[in-house]
């Protein structure tokens, strides 16, 4: 990703003035008469999101005025400045005054320059920002680059982003940072005791695989990331309707965000022994597809009855989590686009997270707020654990009642984590349904920035 920043201060950078409806009159009084009249002629009132370029006497841009919410507004969008790259003419700009949060505004500006142009021309805005004083621009650029990676991977359609291509993306990342890379493919999954990953992916002509990336000093604390890599989800024999399949290219969003998070950790050289595990499959329909009421033994040992083939993400994560748990990591994190129930409860922008570690939960919530990467804690509610009971196996992957779907998914995954010191599960959506400032419609980087800052605080 090309940097959106002008590294050397540029005295000729065009100033961007942030204004609210309340302070606009005072700001306008300080403008040159010609600029003030131009703003009045354009009926500019500093409405949030409105942008006005003010001309200099020679016809060039003298300055830009951009409307933001009031400081006291309950609906304040700290990423509002992320709309600027799509509104500004080409050039180099600087912040003339402080928005509500200068660091987040700088990050939003960087995130707002993203365009997905693999299949048709989509030129990135030719705008650059002179970073405000006191901003760690290297860290901002690191997060923006990682977000672009996650978005690119999710936005790529499944015909070009199957299990093999996802593995290639992980291998390229490993090569870039000198990490070790391994991949267990096809029937070898059965031989090496990953039966659930194999069961979900065996109906596809594209072989399932378990991607395994390791980096860092083995003496450092072990941090393991597990990402759901379902490269397309038909629902299996419990077939989704066409409307439900429409954006299932995003069902590898957990894997995409794990790779984005791993990239940030490695680029920042955090003092961790990092491991990233991605079960990469396609949940397809064929004569050899796994069926409702089939029973498989998991890597961990418990037998799993298939209550629904469309609850496949938790199955592939179960085997990967079991492998991760065997190393007893200090922190085990899994990310996955898992349940529609999470969207019903919290919508697309607010993923729920689960953990028994109260200190970890407080830190996750704090960093989610601090990074404008929203997350909301939900409970691992013990009374619902019995809903996973099966009459013929140790556990059922999909309770029939339909209630508390995100919680029961978390409780299912919890069965496969017994030895990690701390475990964090995040049920992300990985998609922005309609464009917002700094967040274009399409694949989205969710939870990765918040977790990266948490890891930076702990292991930086």
Short mmCIF file of C-alpha atoms in Angstrom, two decimals:
data_model
loop_
_atom_site.label_atom_id
_atom_site.label_comp_id
_atom_site.label_asym_id
_atom_site.label_seq_id
_atom_site.Cartn_x
_atom_site.Cartn_y
_atom_site.Cartn_z
CA UNK A 1 0.00 0.00 0.00
CA UNK A 2 1.37 3.41 -1.00
CA UNK A 3 1.80 5.64 2.03
CA UNK A 4 -0.81 8.41 2.31
CA UNK A 5 1.65 10.54 4.25
CA UNK A 6 4.07 13.23 3.18
CA UNK A 7 7.04 12.34 5.35
CA UNK A 8 8.77 15.74 5.27
CA UNK A 9 6.83 18.80 6.47
CA UNK A 10 5.70 20.85 3.50
CA UNK A 11 5.16 24.55 4.02
CA UNK A 12 2.99 24.57 0.91
CA UNK A 13 0.58 21.95 2.29
CA UNK A 14 -3.04 23.06 2.04
CA UNK A 15 -4.57 23.63 5.50
CA UNK A 16 -7.72 21.73 6.52
CA UNK A 17 -9.83 23.59 9.05
CA UNK A 18 -12.21 21.47 11.15
CA UNK A 19 -15.39 23.31 12.06
CA UNK A 20 -18.60 22.59 13.91
CA UNK A 21 -21.92 24.37 13.47
CA UNK A 22 -21.28 26.12 16.79
CA UNK A 23 -17.78 27.46 16.09
CA UNK A 24 -18.20 28.05 12.36
CA UNK A 25 -19.19 31.69 12.73
CA UNK A 26 -16.05 32.44 14.76
CA UNK A 27 -13.87 30.57 12.25
CA UNK A 28 -15.49 32.38 9.32
CA UNK A 29 -14.72 35.78 10.88
CA UNK A 30 -11.01 34.93 10.77
CA UNK A 31 -11.08 34.10 7.05
CA UNK A 32 -10.16 36.61 4.36
CA UNK A 33 -13.17 38.56 3.09
CA UNK A 34 -13.16 36.80 -0.28
CA UNK A 35 -13.12 33.36 1.33
CA UNK A 36 -15.88 34.35 3.77
CA UNK A 37 -18.09 35.53 0.92
CA UNK A 38 -17.37 32.35 -1.05
CA UNK A 39 -18.44 30.20 1.93
CA UNK A 40 -21.62 32.27 2.37
CA UNK A 41 -22.43 32.00 -1.34
CA UNK A 42 -22.11 28.21 -1.04
CA UNK A 43 -24.35 28.20 2.06
CA UNK A 44 -21.67 26.38 4.05
CA UNK A 45 -22.79 25.80 7.64
CA UNK A 46 -20.20 23.22 8.80
CA UNK A 47 -22.68 20.37 8.64
CA UNK A 48 -20.80 17.17 9.59
CA UNK A 49 -19.20 15.63 6.51
CA UNK A 50 -19.53 18.71 4.32
CA UNK A 51 -16.35 19.89 2.68
CA UNK A 52 -15.63 23.27 1.06
CA UNK A 53 -12.46 24.24 -0.77
CA UNK A 54 -11.79 27.95 -0.52
CA UNK A 55 -9.99 29.62 -3.43
CA UNK A 56 -7.01 31.92 -3.20
CA UNK A 57 -6.94 35.08 -5.37
CA UNK A 58 -4.82 33.21 -7.93
CA UNK A 59 -7.44 30.46 -8.25
CA UNK A 60 -5.50 27.83 -6.32
CA UNK A 61 -6.89 26.22 -3.17
CA UNK A 62 -6.17 28.43 -0.20
CA UNK A 63 -7.67 26.16 2.45
CA UNK A 64 -10.33 23.53 3.07
CA UNK A 65 -13.10 23.70 5.62
CA UNK A 66 -14.59 20.40 6.81
CA UNK A 67 -17.59 19.96 9.07
CA UNK A 68 -17.44 17.65 12.09
CA UNK A 69 -19.82 16.90 14.95
CA UNK A 70 -19.96 18.95 18.14
CA UNK A 71 -17.67 17.84 20.94
CA UNK A 72 -20.75 16.98 23.03
CA UNK A 73 -22.56 15.08 20.27
CA UNK A 74 -23.57 11.54 21.24
CA UNK A 75 -23.30 10.50 17.58
CA UNK A 76 -19.78 11.88 17.13
CA UNK A 77 -17.86 9.92 14.49
CA UNK A 78 -14.15 10.08 15.29
CA UNK A 79 -13.47 8.65 11.83
CA UNK A 80 -15.36 11.48 10.09
CA UNK A 81 -12.07 12.86 8.61
CA UNK A 82 -11.77 9.55 6.76
CA UNK A 83 -14.16 10.97 4.19
CA UNK A 84 -11.65 13.62 3.17
CA UNK A 85 -9.54 11.58 0.71
CA UNK A 86 -12.63 11.01 -1.42
CA UNK A 87 -13.61 14.69 -1.34
CA UNK A 88 -10.32 16.54 -1.80
CA UNK A 89 -8.62 17.47 -5.08
CA UNK A 90 -5.12 16.02 -5.58
CA UNK A 91 -2.53 17.63 -3.37
CA UNK A 92 -0.71 17.67 -0.05
CA UNK A 93 -2.69 18.72 3.01
CA UNK A 94 -2.23 19.36 6.72
CA UNK A 95 -4.55 19.78 9.68
CA UNK A 96 -4.76 23.49 10.52
CA UNK A 97 -6.52 22.84 13.82
CA UNK A 98 -7.24 19.80 15.93
CA UNK A 99 -10.24 17.56 15.25
CA UNK A 100 -11.75 15.72 18.22
CA UNK A 101 -9.00 13.08 18.22
CA UNK A 102 -5.95 13.97 16.13
CA UNK A 103 -4.46 10.46 16.08
CA UNK A 104 -7.72 8.77 15.07
CA UNK A 105 -8.35 11.47 12.46
CA UNK A 106 -4.91 10.75 10.98
CA UNK A 107 -5.64 7.01 10.96
CA UNK A 108 -9.05 7.65 9.41
CA UNK A 109 -7.46 9.72 6.66
CA UNK A 110 -5.11 6.82 5.88
CA UNK A 111 -7.92 4.24 5.97
CA UNK A 112 -10.01 6.48 3.73
CA UNK A 113 -7.50 6.28 0.89
CA UNK A 114 -8.18 2.53 0.39
CA UNK A 115 -9.63 1.39 -2.93
CA UNK A 116 -10.10 -2.17 -4.21
CA UNK A 117 -8.92 -2.18 -7.80
CA UNK A 118 -8.07 -5.77 -8.68
CA UNK A 119 -10.79 -6.19 -11.32
CA UNK A 120 -11.44 -2.69 -12.60
CA UNK A 121 -9.58 0.56 -12.47
CA UNK A 122 -10.00 2.20 -9.08
CA UNK A 123 -7.31 4.80 -8.62
CA UNK A 124 -6.45 5.69 -5.06
CA UNK A 125 -7.02 9.37 -4.27
CA UNK A 126 -3.90 11.37 -5.06
CA UNK A 127 -3.93 13.10 -1.70
CA UNK A 128 -1.30 13.03 1.01
CA UNK A 129 -1.25 14.30 4.54
CA UNK A 130 1.58 15.92 6.46
CA UNK A 131 1.23 14.09 9.79
CA UNK A 132 0.38 16.28 12.77
CA UNK A 133 3.08 16.80 15.37
CA UNK A 134 3.31 14.14 18.06
CA UNK A 135 1.73 11.39 15.96
CA UNK A 136 3.48 8.02 15.57
CA UNK A 137 3.02 7.98 11.82
CA UNK A 138 4.90 4.69 11.47
CA UNK A 139 2.34 2.95 13.67
CA UNK A 140 -0.57 4.63 11.87
CA UNK A 141 0.81 3.52 8.50
CA UNK A 142 1.33 0.00 9.88
CA UNK A 143 -2.33 -0.26 10.90
CA UNK A 144 -3.56 1.19 7.61
CA UNK A 145 -1.44 -1.24 5.60
CA UNK A 146 -2.72 -4.19 7.62
CA UNK A 147 -6.32 -3.04 7.17
CA UNK A 148 -5.73 -2.88 3.41
CA UNK A 149 -4.45 -6.47 3.49
CA UNK A 150 -7.55 -7.70 5.31
CA UNK A 151 -9.85 -5.75 2.99
CA UNK A 152 -8.10 -7.01 -0.15
CA UNK A 153 -8.29 -10.64 0.95
CA UNK A 154 -11.98 -10.41 1.87
CA UNK A 155 -12.97 -8.43 -1.22
CA UNK A 156 -11.35 -10.93 -3.58
CA UNK A 157 -14.06 -13.29 -4.87
CA UNK A 158 -13.89 -16.95 -4.01
CA UNK A 159 -12.87 -18.08 -7.48
CA UNK A 160 -9.59 -16.25 -6.86
CA UNK A 161 -9.44 -16.69 -3.07
CA UNK A 162 -9.80 -20.37 -2.28
CA UNK A 163 -7.89 -22.35 0.36
CA UNK A 164 -4.77 -22.51 -1.80
CA UNK A 165 -4.74 -18.77 -2.53
CA UNK A 166 -5.30 -17.98 1.14
CA UNK A 167 -2.33 -20.18 1.97
CA UNK A 168 -0.25 -18.35 -0.63
CA UNK A 169 -1.13 -15.02 1.01
CA UNK A 170 -0.02 -16.38 4.38
CA UNK A 171 3.18 -17.78 2.88
CA UNK A 172 3.99 -14.41 1.29
CA UNK A 173 3.58 -12.79 4.69
CA UNK A 174 5.82 -15.40 6.29
CA UNK A 175 8.49 -14.84 3.64
CA UNK A 176 8.37 -11.08 4.11
CA UNK A 177 9.01 -11.29 7.85
CA UNK A 178 11.19 -14.38 8.01
CA UNK A 179 8.55 -16.53 9.68
CA UNK A 180 8.32 -20.30 9.33
CA UNK A 181 5.44 -21.64 7.26
CA UNK A 182 3.77 -25.03 7.07
CA UNK A 183 0.59 -26.29 5.44
CA UNK A 184 -1.22 -29.62 5.96
CA UNK A 185 -3.32 -30.39 2.88
CA UNK A 186 -6.19 -32.71 1.95
CA UNK A 187 -6.21 -36.30 3.28
CA UNK A 188 -3.04 -35.55 5.23
CA UNK A 189 -5.37 -33.71 7.64
CA UNK A 190 -6.93 -37.04 8.59
CA UNK A 191 -3.54 -38.69 9.02
CA UNK A 192 -2.38 -35.86 11.29
CA UNK A 193 -5.62 -35.86 13.30
CA UNK A 194 -7.60 -32.84 12.07
CA UNK A 195 -10.84 -34.69 11.27
CA UNK A 196 -13.24 -31.75 11.61
CA UNK A 197 -11.29 -29.53 9.21
CA UNK A 198 -11.20 -32.38 6.71
CA UNK A 199 -14.90 -33.18 7.12
CA UNK A 200 -16.00 -29.62 6.36
CA UNK A 201 -13.71 -29.19 3.35
CA UNK A 202 -13.74 -32.64 1.76
CA UNK A 203 -16.66 -32.02 -0.63
CA UNK A 204 -14.86 -29.23 -2.48
CA UNK A 205 -12.61 -29.83 -5.46
CA UNK A 206 -10.23 -27.42 -3.71
CA UNK A 207 -8.49 -29.36 -0.95
CA UNK A 208 -8.87 -28.17 2.65
CA UNK A 209 -5.73 -27.27 4.54
CA UNK A 210 -4.38 -26.06 7.85
CA UNK A 211 -2.07 -23.05 7.49
CA UNK A 212 0.55 -22.69 10.22
CA UNK A 213 2.83 -19.63 10.58
CA UNK A 214 5.32 -19.11 13.42
CA UNK A 215 7.54 -16.12 14.19
CA UNK A 216 9.59 -14.66 17.01
CA UNK A 217 11.87 -15.74 19.83
CA UNK A 218 10.70 -19.05 21.39
CA UNK A 219 11.69 -17.64 24.79
CA UNK A 220 9.11 -14.87 24.54
CA UNK A 221 5.47 -15.27 25.69
CA UNK A 222 3.43 -17.45 23.35
CA UNK A 223 0.59 -15.66 21.55
CA UNK A 224 -1.44 -17.79 19.16
CA UNK A 225 -3.98 -16.46 16.68
CA UNK A 226 -6.60 -18.70 15.04
CA UNK A 227 -8.69 -17.44 12.11
CA UNK A 228 -11.68 -19.01 10.42
CA UNK A 229 -10.78 -19.48 6.75
CA UNK A 230 -13.99 -20.66 5.10
CA UNK A 231 -13.28 -19.31 1.63
CA UNK A 232 -16.87 -19.82 0.52
CA UNK A 233 -19.81 -21.13 2.48
CA UNK A 234 -22.77 -22.64 0.65
CA UNK A 235 -24.10 -23.87 3.97
CA UNK A 236 -23.34 -27.41 2.85
CA UNK A 237 -26.29 -29.80 2.63
CA UNK A 238 -28.18 -27.42 4.94
CA UNK A 239 -28.03 -25.10 1.96
CA UNK A 240 -28.22 -21.35 2.40
CA UNK A 241 -30.74 -19.40 0.29
CA UNK A 242 -29.17 -17.40 -2.52
CA UNK A 243 -29.52 -14.19 -0.50
CA UNK A 244 -27.57 -15.78 2.34
CA UNK A 245 -24.79 -16.85 -0.01
CA UNK A 246 -24.40 -13.48 -1.67
CA UNK A 247 -21.42 -12.24 0.35
CA UNK A 248 -20.08 -15.56 1.57
CA UNK A 249 -16.74 -14.74 0.01
CA UNK A 250 -16.29 -12.87 3.29
CA UNK A 251 -16.53 -16.06 5.37
CA UNK A 252 -12.74 -16.15 5.54
CA UNK A 253 -12.80 -12.74 7.24
CA UNK A 254 -11.43 -14.23 10.46
CA UNK A 255 -8.41 -15.55 8.59
CA UNK A 256 -7.93 -12.22 6.78
CA UNK A 257 -7.96 -10.33 10.07
CA UNK A 258 -5.61 -12.82 11.73
CA UNK A 259 -3.13 -12.24 8.90
CA UNK A 260 -3.58 -8.47 9.27
CA UNK A 261 -2.96 -8.76 13.01
CA UNK A 262 0.05 -11.02 12.48
CA UNK A 263 1.47 -8.51 10.00
CA UNK A 264 1.20 -5.70 12.54
CA UNK A 265 2.78 -7.79 15.30
CA UNK A 266 5.72 -8.86 13.13
CA UNK A 267 6.26 -5.42 11.61
CA UNK A 268 6.31 -3.86 15.08
CA UNK A 269 8.71 -6.59 16.28
CA UNK A 270 6.70 -7.21 19.43
CA UNK A 271 8.37 -9.45 22.00
CA UNK A 272 6.16 -12.49 21.48
CA UNK A 273 6.41 -15.99 20.08
CA UNK A 274 3.66 -15.63 17.51
CA UNK A 275 1.77 -18.48 15.92
CA UNK A 276 -1.05 -18.06 13.42
CA UNK A 277 -3.28 -21.02 12.54
CA UNK A 278 -5.84 -20.87 9.74
CA UNK A 279 -8.09 -23.79 8.84
CA UNK A 280 -8.81 -23.00 5.16
CA UNK A 281 -11.73 -24.80 3.54
CA UNK A 282 -14.63 -24.41 1.16
CA UNK A 283 -17.98 -25.65 2.51
CA UNK A 284 -19.31 -27.14 -0.72
CA UNK A 285 -22.16 -29.41 -1.80
CA UNK A 286 -21.31 -32.78 -3.36
CA UNK A 287 -22.00 -36.48 -2.95
CA UNK A 288 -19.28 -36.78 -0.33
CA UNK A 289 -20.31 -33.72 1.70
CA UNK A 290 -20.70 -34.19 5.44
CA UNK A 291 -24.34 -34.61 6.48
CA UNK A 292 -26.67 -33.56 9.30
CA UNK A 293 -26.41 -36.10 12.17
CA UNK A 294 -23.01 -37.36 11.01
CA UNK A 295 -20.64 -37.83 13.95
CA UNK A 296 -16.91 -37.12 13.89
CA UNK A 297 -14.26 -37.37 16.54
CA UNK A 298 -12.44 -34.10 17.03
CA UNK A 299 -8.71 -33.62 17.47
CA UNK A 300 -9.33 -32.86 21.15
CA UNK A 301 -11.15 -36.18 21.58
CA UNK A 302 -14.86 -35.39 22.08
CA UNK A 303 -17.20 -36.69 19.40
CA UNK A 304 -19.25 -34.07 17.58
CA UNK A 305 -22.71 -34.63 16.13
CA UNK A 306 -23.55 -32.39 13.19
CA UNK A 307 -26.76 -30.57 14.03
CA UNK A 308 -26.36 -28.26 11.05
CA UNK A 309 -23.79 -28.26 8.23
CA UNK A 310 -24.05 -24.46 8.08
CA UNK A 311 -22.44 -24.23 11.52
CA UNK A 312 -19.17 -25.27 9.93
CA UNK A 313 -16.94 -22.44 11.11
CA UNK A 314 -16.91 -23.62 14.71
CA UNK A 315 -15.97 -27.12 13.52
CA UNK A 316 -12.82 -26.05 11.68
CA UNK A 317 -11.90 -23.68 14.51
CA UNK A 318 -12.33 -26.50 17.05
CA UNK A 319 -9.52 -28.58 15.56
CA UNK A 320 -7.26 -25.54 15.13
CA UNK A 321 -7.93 -24.36 18.69
CA UNK A 322 -7.16 -27.83 20.00
CA UNK A 323 -3.77 -27.73 18.28
CA UNK A 324 -3.08 -24.24 19.59
CA UNK A 325 -4.11 -25.25 23.11
CA UNK A 326 -1.59 -28.09 23.17
CA UNK A 327 1.23 -25.52 23.45
CA UNK A 328 -0.44 -23.86 26.47
CA UNK A 329 -0.01 -20.33 25.05
CA UNK A 330 -0.08 -17.28 27.28
CA UNK A 331 -2.82 -15.86 25.09
CA UNK A 332 -4.99 -17.67 22.55
CA UNK A 333 -7.16 -15.50 20.28
CA UNK A 334 -9.63 -16.69 17.66
CA UNK A 335 -11.45 -14.54 15.12
CA UNK A 336 -14.26 -15.75 12.89
CA UNK A 337 -17.29 -14.65 10.91
CA UNK A 338 -19.41 -17.12 12.82
CA UNK A 339 -23.03 -16.30 13.63
CA UNK A 340 -25.92 -14.33 12.26
CA UNK A 341 -27.08 -14.16 15.87
CA UNK A 342 -24.22 -11.78 16.66
CA UNK A 343 -25.44 -9.47 13.90
CA UNK A 344 -29.03 -9.63 15.19
CA UNK A 345 -27.83 -8.72 18.68
CA UNK A 346 -25.20 -6.09 17.87
CA UNK A 347 -25.33 -5.31 14.15
CA UNK A 348 -22.47 -5.41 11.64
CA UNK A 349 -20.24 -2.77 13.26
CA UNK A 350 -20.01 -4.09 16.83
CA UNK A 351 -18.58 -7.62 17.14
CA UNK A 352 -19.10 -9.44 20.44
CA UNK A 353 -16.12 -10.87 22.30
CA UNK A 354 -15.92 -13.56 24.97
CA UNK A 355 -13.39 -14.36 27.67
CA UNK A 356 -13.28 -15.53 31.29
CA UNK A 357 -10.21 -13.36 31.94
CA UNK A 358 -11.49 -10.18 33.60
CA UNK A 359 -8.18 -8.32 33.18
CA UNK A 360 -8.09 -9.24 29.50
CA UNK A 361 -11.73 -8.21 29.04
CA UNK A 362 -11.08 -4.77 30.52
CA UNK A 363 -8.03 -4.29 28.31
CA UNK A 364 -9.87 -5.40 25.16
CA UNK A 365 -12.74 -3.00 25.87
CA UNK A 366 -10.36 -0.11 26.57
CA UNK A 367 -8.33 -0.62 23.40
CA UNK A 368 -11.44 -1.16 21.29
CA UNK A 369 -12.67 2.25 22.41
CA UNK A 370 -9.26 3.88 22.08
CA UNK A 371 -8.77 2.63 18.51
CA UNK A 372 -12.36 3.23 17.37
CA UNK A 373 -12.41 -0.51 16.63
CA UNK A 374 -15.60 -1.29 18.55
CA UNK A 375 -16.11 -4.55 20.45
CA UNK A 376 -18.68 -5.52 23.08
CA UNK A 377 -18.29 -8.19 25.74
CA UNK A 378 -20.89 -10.94 25.93
CA UNK A 379 -21.08 -13.75 28.50
CA UNK A 380 -19.93 -17.35 28.36
CA UNK A 381 -23.19 -18.19 30.13
CA UNK A 382 -22.83 -21.61 31.84
CA UNK A 383 -26.56 -22.48 31.97
CA UNK A 384 -26.64 -22.54 28.15
CA UNK A 385 -23.82 -25.07 27.95
CA UNK A 386 -26.27 -27.95 28.28
CA UNK A 387 -27.95 -26.83 25.06
CA UNK A 388 -24.97 -28.33 23.24
CA UNK A 389 -25.72 -31.81 24.59
CA UNK A 390 -26.23 -34.64 22.13
CA UNK A 391 -28.05 -37.92 22.84
CA UNK A 392 -25.56 -39.90 20.77
CA UNK A 393 -22.27 -37.94 20.89
CA UNK A 394 -20.32 -35.81 23.34
CA UNK A 395 -21.50 -32.54 21.82
CA UNK A 396 -23.74 -31.14 19.07
CA UNK A 397 -22.40 -28.32 16.90
CA UNK A 398 -25.73 -26.50 16.50
CA UNK A 399 -28.46 -26.46 19.16
CA UNK A 400 -31.95 -26.67 17.69
CA UNK A 401 -33.59 -23.99 19.85
CA UNK A 402 -32.32 -20.98 17.91
CA UNK A 403 -31.70 -18.84 20.99
CA UNK A 404 -28.39 -17.18 21.97
CA UNK A 405 -26.61 -18.40 18.85
CA UNK A 406 -23.43 -16.40 19.35
CA UNK A 407 -23.15 -17.47 22.99
CA UNK A 408 -23.67 -21.17 22.23
CA UNK A 409 -21.05 -20.96 19.48
CA UNK A 410 -18.60 -19.48 21.99
CA UNK A 411 -19.49 -22.21 24.49
CA UNK A 412 -18.87 -24.84 21.80
CA UNK A 413 -15.40 -23.45 21.09
CA UNK A 414 -14.67 -23.20 24.81
CA UNK A 415 -14.84 -27.02 25.01
CA UNK A 416 -11.65 -27.17 22.92
CA UNK A 417 -9.59 -24.71 25.00
CA UNK A 418 -8.47 -26.16 28.33
CA UNK A 419 -4.79 -25.31 28.81
CA UNK A 420 -4.23 -21.80 27.41
CA UNK A 421 -3.61 -19.24 30.16
CA UNK A 422 -6.08 -16.80 28.57
CA UNK A 423 -8.52 -17.19 25.70
CA UNK A 424 -10.30 -14.52 23.68
CA UNK A 425 -13.01 -15.33 21.13
CA UNK A 426 -14.34 -12.64 18.76
CA UNK A 427 -17.36 -13.17 16.48
CA UNK A 428 -16.66 -10.60 13.75
CA UNK A 429 -18.69 -9.68 10.67
CA UNK A 430 -15.73 -8.65 8.50
CA UNK A 431 -17.86 -6.53 6.19
CA UNK A 432 -19.14 -2.96 5.93
CA UNK A 433 -22.62 -3.12 4.34
CA UNK A 434 -22.73 0.57 3.36
CA UNK A 435 -19.86 3.01 3.12
CA UNK A 436 -18.96 5.25 6.04
CA UNK A 437 -16.01 7.60 6.54
CA UNK A 438 -12.76 5.56 6.49
CA UNK A 439 -14.81 2.38 5.99
CA UNK A 440 -15.71 1.71 2.35
CA UNK A 441 -18.41 -0.78 1.50
CA UNK A 442 -16.98 -4.30 1.44
CA UNK A 443 -14.42 -6.28 3.39
CA UNK A 444 -13.42 -4.80 6.72
CA UNK A 445 -10.64 -5.07 9.27
CA UNK A 446 -12.39 -5.70 12.59
CA UNK A 447 -10.90 -6.37 16.03
CA UNK A 448 -7.35 -6.61 14.65
CA UNK A 449 -6.34 -3.02 15.48
CA UNK A 450 -7.72 -3.23 19.03
CA UNK A 451 -5.96 -6.53 19.71
CA UNK A 452 -2.74 -5.24 18.15
CA UNK A 453 -2.70 -2.27 20.53
CA UNK A 454 -3.39 -4.59 23.45
CA UNK A 455 -0.44 -6.77 22.42
CA UNK A 456 1.71 -3.66 21.92
CA UNK A 457 0.93 -2.54 25.46
CA UNK A 458 1.73 -5.96 26.92
CA UNK A 459 4.67 -7.04 24.80
CA UNK A 460 6.02 -3.89 23.14
#
